[in-house]
mmCIF file of C-alpha atoms and ligand atoms in Angstrom:
data_model
loop_
_atom_site.group_PDB
_atom_site.id
_atom_site.type_symbol
_atom_site.label_atom_id
_atom_site.label_comp_id
_atom_site.label_asym_id
_atom_site.label_seq_id
_atom_site.Cartn_x
_atom_site.Cartn_y
_atom_site.Cartn_z
ATOM 1 C CA MET A 1 27.966 0.399 -29.730
ATOM 2 C CA LYS A 2 24.532 0.361 -28.140
ATOM 3 C CA ASN A 3 23.795 -1.950 -25.196
ATOM 4 C CA THR A 4 21.258 -4.651 -25.960
ATOM 5 C CA PRO A 5 18.488 -4.696 -23.346
ATOM 6 C CA ARG A 6 18.462 -7.785 -21.200
ATOM 7 C CA PHE A 7 15.238 -9.749 -20.845
ATOM 8 C CA PHE A 8 14.164 -12.340 -18.288
ATOM 9 C CA THR A 9 11.582 -15.085 -18.500
ATOM 10 C CA ILE A 10 8.883 -15.007 -15.851
ATOM 11 C CA GLY A 11 10.619 -17.892 -14.039
ATOM 12 C CA GLU A 12 13.966 -16.098 -14.036
ATOM 13 C CA ALA A 13 12.407 -12.835 -12.869
ATOM 14 C CA ALA A 14 10.489 -14.615 -10.109
ATOM 15 C CA LYS A 15 13.605 -16.434 -8.918
ATOM 16 C CA ARG A 16 15.716 -13.291 -8.897
ATOM 17 C CA CYS A 17 13.088 -11.344 -6.945
ATOM 18 C CA GLY A 18 12.134 -14.145 -4.565
ATOM 19 C CA VAL A 19 8.481 -14.266 -5.562
ATOM 20 C CA ALA A 20 6.167 -16.782 -7.202
ATOM 21 C CA THR A 21 5.478 -16.519 -10.914
ATOM 22 C CA SER A 22 1.804 -16.096 -10.011
ATOM 23 C CA THR A 23 2.774 -12.946 -8.089
ATOM 24 C CA LEU A 24 4.331 -11.458 -11.211
ATOM 25 C CA ARG A 25 1.245 -12.326 -13.257
ATOM 26 C CA PHE A 26 -0.873 -10.667 -10.548
ATOM 27 C CA TYR A 27 1.274 -7.513 -10.518
ATOM 28 C CA GLU A 28 1.017 -7.369 -14.283
ATOM 29 C CA SER A 29 -2.766 -7.803 -14.210
ATOM 30 C CA LYS A 30 -2.910 -4.848 -11.796
ATOM 31 C CA GLY A 31 -0.787 -2.702 -14.119
ATOM 32 C CA LEU A 32 2.145 -2.475 -11.697
ATOM 33 C CA ILE A 33 4.643 -4.076 -14.056
ATOM 34 C CA HIS A 34 4.720 -4.725 -17.779
ATOM 35 C CA SER A 35 6.219 -7.371 -19.990
ATOM 36 C CA ILE A 36 6.588 -7.899 -23.671
ATOM 37 C CA ARG A 37 5.531 -11.084 -25.436
ATOM 38 C CA THR A 38 7.618 -13.350 -27.596
ATOM 39 C CA HIS A 39 6.288 -14.778 -30.862
ATOM 40 C CA GLY A 40 5.292 -17.810 -28.787
ATOM 41 C CA ASN A 41 3.293 -15.494 -26.459
ATOM 42 C CA GLN A 42 5.674 -15.923 -23.536
ATOM 43 C CA ARG A 43 6.366 -13.050 -21.176
ATOM 44 C CA ARG A 44 9.722 -11.335 -21.088
ATOM 45 C CA PHE A 45 10.643 -8.779 -18.463
ATOM 46 C CA LEU A 46 13.222 -6.080 -18.928
ATOM 47 C CA ALA A 47 16.030 -6.146 -16.385
ATOM 48 C CA ALA A 48 14.847 -2.760 -15.087
ATOM 49 C CA THR A 49 11.477 -4.289 -14.235
ATOM 50 C CA LEU A 50 13.185 -6.440 -11.608
ATOM 51 C CA ARG A 51 13.902 -3.259 -9.672
ATOM 52 C CA THR A 52 10.230 -2.298 -9.858
ATOM 53 C CA ILE A 53 9.289 -5.730 -8.522
ATOM 54 C CA SER A 54 11.706 -5.251 -5.618
ATOM 55 C CA VAL A 55 10.208 -1.833 -4.877
ATOM 56 C CA ILE A 56 6.708 -3.328 -4.875
ATOM 57 C CA ARG A 57 7.767 -6.155 -2.539
ATOM 58 C CA ALA A 58 9.549 -3.829 -0.130
ATOM 59 C CA ALA A 59 6.597 -1.435 -0.028
ATOM 60 C CA GLN A 60 4.133 -4.282 0.533
ATOM 61 C CA LYS A 61 6.218 -5.558 3.434
ATOM 62 C CA VAL A 62 5.630 -2.307 5.294
ATOM 63 C CA GLY A 63 1.911 -2.305 4.538
ATOM 64 C CA VAL A 64 1.721 0.047 1.557
ATOM 65 C CA SER A 65 -1.295 -0.875 -0.553
ATOM 66 C CA LEU A 66 -0.938 -1.885 -4.183
ATOM 67 C CA GLU A 67 -3.023 1.148 -5.101
ATOM 68 C CA GLU A 68 -0.561 3.503 -3.359
ATOM 69 C CA ILE A 69 2.362 1.728 -4.988
ATOM 70 C CA LYS A 70 0.716 2.009 -8.381
ATOM 71 C CA LEU A 71 0.196 5.751 -7.917
ATOM 72 C CA ALA A 72 3.845 6.225 -6.930
ATOM 73 C CA LEU A 73 5.048 4.245 -9.955
ATOM 74 C CA LYS A 74 2.710 6.150 -12.284
ATOM 75 C CA ALA A 75 4.123 9.428 -10.981
ATOM 76 C CA LEU A 76 7.563 8.562 -12.335
ATOM 77 C CA PRO A 77 8.416 10.565 -15.464
ATOM 78 C CA ASP A 78 7.870 8.830 -18.816
ATOM 79 C CA GLY A 79 6.719 5.663 -17.086
ATOM 80 C CA ARG A 80 10.320 4.778 -16.289
ATOM 81 C CA GLN A 81 11.368 2.207 -13.709
ATOM 82 C CA PRO A 82 12.201 3.531 -10.223
ATOM 83 C CA THR A 83 15.812 4.499 -9.641
ATOM 84 C CA GLN A 84 17.620 4.321 -6.321
ATOM 85 C CA LYS A 85 16.812 8.007 -5.812
ATOM 86 C CA ASP A 86 13.119 7.350 -6.538
ATOM 87 C CA TRP A 87 13.074 4.572 -3.960
ATOM 88 C CA VAL A 88 14.597 6.905 -1.359
ATOM 89 C CA LYS A 89 11.806 9.428 -2.032
ATOM 90 C CA MET A 90 9.050 6.797 -2.022
ATOM 91 C CA SER A 91 10.295 5.116 1.144
ATOM 92 C CA LYS A 92 10.517 8.481 2.932
ATOM 93 C CA LYS A 93 6.920 9.301 2.025
ATOM 94 C CA TRP A 94 5.712 5.834 3.025
ATOM 95 C CA ALA A 95 7.654 6.008 6.296
ATOM 96 C CA ASP A 96 5.735 9.202 7.130
ATOM 97 C CA THR A 97 2.442 7.475 6.282
ATOM 98 C CA LEU A 98 3.461 4.508 8.408
ATOM 99 C CA ASP A 99 4.251 6.832 11.343
ATOM 100 C CA GLN A 100 0.749 8.314 11.060
ATOM 101 C CA ARG A 101 -0.818 4.843 10.986
ATOM 102 C CA ILE A 102 1.195 3.795 14.039
ATOM 103 C CA LEU A 103 -0.026 6.851 15.943
ATOM 104 C CA GLU A 104 -3.621 6.129 14.954
ATOM 105 C CA LEU A 105 -3.285 2.463 15.956
ATOM 106 C CA GLN A 106 -1.761 3.473 19.301
ATOM 107 C CA ARG A 107 -4.699 5.809 19.867
ATOM 108 C CA LEU A 108 -7.165 3.023 19.015
ATOM 109 C CA LYS A 109 -5.269 0.597 21.252
ATOM 110 C CA GLY A 110 -5.535 3.123 24.091
ATOM 111 C CA ASN A 111 -9.297 3.318 23.535
ATOM 112 C CA LEU A 112 -9.583 -0.449 23.460
ATOM 113 C CA ASP A 113 -7.547 -0.745 26.667
ATOM 114 C CA SER A 114 -10.197 1.276 28.483
ATOM 115 C CA CYS A 115 -12.832 -1.231 27.327
ATOM 116 C CA ILE A 116 -11.034 -4.316 28.582
ATOM 117 C CA GLY A 117 -12.957 -5.703 31.511
ATOM 118 C CA CYS A 118 -15.696 -3.069 31.092
ATOM 119 C CA GLY A 119 -18.255 -4.268 28.574
ATOM 120 C CA CYS A 120 -20.559 -1.223 28.902
ATOM 121 C CA LEU A 121 -20.408 -0.240 25.182
ATOM 122 C CA SER A 122 -21.860 3.074 26.333
ATOM 123 C CA LEU A 123 -22.376 5.836 23.751
ATOM 124 C CA LYS A 124 -21.722 8.297 26.544
ATOM 125 C CA SER A 125 -18.497 7.005 28.028
ATOM 126 C CA CYS A 126 -16.983 4.399 25.700
ATOM 127 C CA GLN A 127 -14.027 5.849 23.777
ATOM 128 C CA LEU A 128 -14.635 3.474 20.869
ATOM 129 C CA PHE A 129 -18.169 4.730 20.264
ATOM 130 C CA ASN A 130 -17.688 8.351 21.213
ATOM 131 C CA PRO A 131 -13.988 9.207 21.247
ATOM 132 C CA ASN A 132 -13.233 12.372 23.221
ATOM 133 C CA ASP A 133 -16.995 12.966 23.473
ATOM 134 C CA GLU A 134 -17.163 14.042 19.813
ATOM 135 C CA ALA A 135 -20.944 13.818 19.955
ATOM 136 C CA ALA A 136 -20.886 16.877 22.235
ATOM 137 C CA LEU A 137 -19.499 18.928 19.322
ATOM 138 C CA ASN A 138 -22.857 18.490 17.573
ATOM 139 C CA GLY A 139 -24.734 20.111 20.438
ATOM 140 C CA THR A 140 -26.379 19.112 23.661
ATOM 141 C CA GLY A 141 -28.813 16.300 24.220
ATOM 142 C CA PRO A 142 -28.911 12.816 22.801
ATOM 143 C CA ARG A 143 -27.086 13.663 19.551
ATOM 144 C CA TYR A 144 -27.177 10.153 18.143
ATOM 145 C CA LEU A 145 -30.935 9.989 18.611
ATOM 146 C CA ILE A 146 -31.330 13.425 16.982
ATOM 147 C CA ASP A 147 -28.714 13.104 14.218
ATOM 148 C CA GLY A 148 -28.663 9.332 13.779
ATOM 149 C CA ALA A 149 -25.963 6.823 14.652
ATOM 150 C CA PRO A 150 -22.323 7.909 14.422
ATOM 151 C CA LYS A 151 -20.614 7.126 11.127
ATOM 152 C CA LYS A 152 -18.405 4.089 11.313
ATOM 153 C CA GLN A 153 -14.671 4.739 11.027
ATOM 154 C CA GLU A 154 -13.001 3.003 8.032
HETATM 155 S S1 FES B 201 -16.882 -0.907 26.682
HETATM 156 FE FE1 FES B 201 -16.971 0.311 28.434
HETATM 157 S S2 FES B 201 -15.615 1.937 27.929
HETATM 158 FE FE2 FES B 201 -15.716 0.785 26.115
#
């Protein structure tokens, strides 16, 4: 005998995942999760979707963007919901990304520390404007006057 899939209303799904119903509508509008509609046009979520919601919430808590999460979910074969094994893989990849961000933030914090109490905002010596004298790589002389202002970091 075949198992009948279990469905949840938006309220039930929200309660089980510890999120607001508006969050689920938002995730759905962004294509992160999907529901089916009843004849009365009410949403119903498959039980497996609750796992996807949990993955999204966990990833968001460590700063993974919705766009990155969407890409990871899209990469799953046949559009299936993430399994425990998938989550292990995703979390490993995101942990590596997080490590890189932490290193970058520590570097920026170090640069900012050298500015505290200074106030010079010098293109020549301020690490925020010219980290590690990168302007020197473009040649000698006033590189920002010759080449234009340095590109802002995103
Ligand atoms: S403001 Fe002087 S080093 Fe950055």
